[in-house]
Amino acid sequence: MRAVVQRASFGSVTVDNKVVGQIDEGLVVLIGVEKADGDKDVKYLVDKISGLRIFRDEEDKMNLSVKDIGGSILAISQFTLLGDVRKGKRPSFSNAENPETANMLYQQVLSGLREEGLRVEEGVFQADMMVKIHNNGPVTILLDSHKEF
């Protein structure tokens, strides 16, 4: 699984001109599911996202997690994170999981984050979405359960 995690002062997702998810301070997380992902990958993302220490403490150091600050998460499914452009310029999505399995694993990530006590808003799976992100910092972290960076 891959995720792009952005520290945000605001985030929202709109589908068909209707806001379907919105947060104030917290994380906007774009999530892509790869073939062969499973429970281990879900656990990896839940642990990393909920525990990332990228919010400032009283000494202005990135030392606090979204849980520590009482923040929220806006999660967006984004299969294009699996786009491979190593050959040519048109992305190949052959490593992206099929939609049914991808949605199931994506929902497991959201459930895991909620079990961590986090408020989680979300987009609409497979919908054409407009996402607004006020990236605070900017701070952007890349996660990949297979590369573990």
Tab-separated table of C-alpha atoms in Angstrom, residues 5-111:
chain	number	residue	atom	x	y	z
A	5	VAL	CA	0.345	12.005	4.058
A	6	GLN	CA	0.045	15.777	4.262
A	7	ARG	CA	-0.094	17.820	7.453
A	8	ALA	CA	-3.044	20.115	6.900
A	9	SER	CA	-4.738	23.063	8.528
A	10	PHE	CA	-7.829	22.262	6.413
A	11	GLY	CA	-8.945	19.601	3.966
A	12	SER	CA	-12.144	18.854	2.104
A	13	VAL	CA	-13.383	16.556	-0.626
A	14	THR	CA	-16.287	17.376	-2.928
A	15	VAL	CA	-18.270	15.014	-5.161
A	16	ASP	CA	-20.919	16.352	-7.549
A	17	ASN	CA	-20.626	19.837	-5.994
A	18	LYS	CA	-21.345	18.455	-2.498
A	19	VAL	CA	-18.775	18.357	0.310
A	20	VAL	CA	-18.656	14.740	1.470
A	21	GLY	CA	-15.732	15.024	3.904
A	22	GLN	CA	-13.988	17.890	5.671
A	23	ILE	CA	-11.440	18.399	8.446
A	24	ASP	CA	-9.665	21.239	10.152
A	25	GLU	CA	-6.240	20.523	11.652
A	26	GLY	CA	-4.990	17.036	10.943
A	27	LEU	CA	-3.851	14.876	8.058
A	28	VAL	CA	-5.006	14.507	4.484
A	29	VAL	CA	-4.058	10.998	3.384
A	30	LEU	CA	-4.158	9.725	-0.187
A	31	ILE	CA	-4.156	5.905	-0.245
A	32	GLY	CA	-3.400	3.489	-3.082
A	33	VAL	CA	-3.809	-0.283	-2.838
A	34	GLU	CA	-1.449	-2.594	-4.710
A	35	LYS	CA	-1.961	-6.198	-5.817
A	36	ALA	CA	-0.938	-8.634	-3.071
A	37	ASP	CA	-1.609	-6.103	-0.285
A	38	GLY	CA	-3.230	-7.580	2.793
A	39	ASP	CA	-3.615	-7.361	6.560
A	40	LYS	CA	0.095	-6.693	7.144
A	41	ASP	CA	-0.039	-3.675	4.814
A	42	VAL	CA	-3.208	-2.345	6.460
A	43	LYS	CA	-1.580	-2.610	9.898
A	44	TYR	CA	1.573	-0.887	8.632
A	45	LEU	CA	-0.381	2.109	7.294
A	46	VAL	CA	-2.624	2.417	10.343
A	47	ASP	CA	0.383	2.339	12.680
A	48	LYS	CA	2.421	4.827	10.637
A	49	ILE	CA	-0.392	7.291	9.909
A	50	SER	CA	-1.722	7.382	13.482
A	51	GLY	CA	1.750	7.686	14.986
A	52	LEU	CA	3.595	10.005	12.587
A	53	ARG	CA	5.184	12.731	14.697
A	54	ILE	CA	4.886	15.632	12.272
A	55	PHE	CA	3.049	18.236	14.339
A	56	ARG	CA	4.900	20.904	16.291
A	57	ASP	CA	5.301	20.708	20.058
A	58	GLU	CA	5.765	23.626	22.476
A	59	GLU	CA	9.424	23.873	21.407
A	60	ASP	CA	8.433	24.152	17.723
A	61	LYS	CA	9.804	20.672	16.912
A	62	MET	CA	7.937	18.053	14.891
A	63	ASN	CA	7.284	15.761	17.814
A	64	LEU	CA	3.512	15.228	18.050
A	65	SER	CA	1.160	12.865	16.224
A	66	VAL	CA	-2.327	13.564	14.928
A	67	LYS	CA	-3.601	11.688	18.000
A	68	ASP	CA	-1.527	13.903	20.318
A	69	ILE	CA	-3.061	17.100	18.930
A	70	GLY	CA	-6.632	15.780	18.752
A	71	GLY	CA	-6.613	16.200	14.965
A	72	SER	CA	-8.640	14.460	12.293
A	73	ILE	CA	-7.912	12.551	9.115
A	74	LEU	CA	-9.341	13.061	5.647
A	75	ALA	CA	-8.684	9.856	3.686
A	76	ILE	CA	-8.974	9.674	-0.091
A	77	SER	CA	-8.635	6.491	-2.148
A	78	GLN	CA	-6.279	7.217	-5.058
A	79	PHE	CA	-5.280	4.341	-7.317
A	80	THR	CA	-3.070	6.667	-9.384
A	81	LEU	CA	-0.462	6.434	-6.606
A	82	LEU	CA	0.329	3.036	-8.171
A	83	GLY	CA	1.005	4.566	-11.596
A	84	ASP	CA	4.304	3.271	-12.982
A	85	VAL	CA	6.049	5.575	-15.466
A	86	ARG	CA	9.432	3.877	-15.579
A	87	LYS	CA	8.753	2.890	-19.194
A	88	GLY	CA	7.489	5.731	-21.326
A	89	LYS	CA	5.320	8.624	-20.218
A	90	ARG	CA	1.894	7.052	-19.936
A	91	PRO	CA	1.344	5.528	-16.489
A	92	SER	CA	0.707	1.825	-16.203
A	93	PHE	CA	-1.667	0.807	-13.441
A	94	SER	CA	-1.099	-2.937	-13.779
A	95	ASN	CA	0.030	-3.177	-10.125
A	96	ALA	CA	-3.115	-1.478	-8.787
A	97	GLU	CA	-5.503	-3.849	-7.008
A	98	ASN	CA	-8.938	-4.546	-8.520
A	99	PRO	CA	-11.576	-2.096	-7.244
A	100	GLU	CA	-13.515	-4.546	-5.050
A	101	THR	CA	-10.457	-5.737	-3.118
A	102	ALA	CA	-8.913	-2.262	-3.062
A	103	ASN	CA	-12.039	-0.769	-1.496
A	104	MET	CA	-12.177	-3.532	1.120
A	105	LEU	CA	-8.534	-2.897	2.156
A	106	TYR	CA	-8.990	0.886	2.029
A	107	GLN	CA	-12.005	0.552	4.344
A	108	GLN	CA	-9.929	-1.617	6.691
A	109	VAL	CA	-7.359	1.190	6.940
A	110	LEU	CA	-10.132	3.652	7.805
A	111	SER	CA	-11.572	1.266	10.405
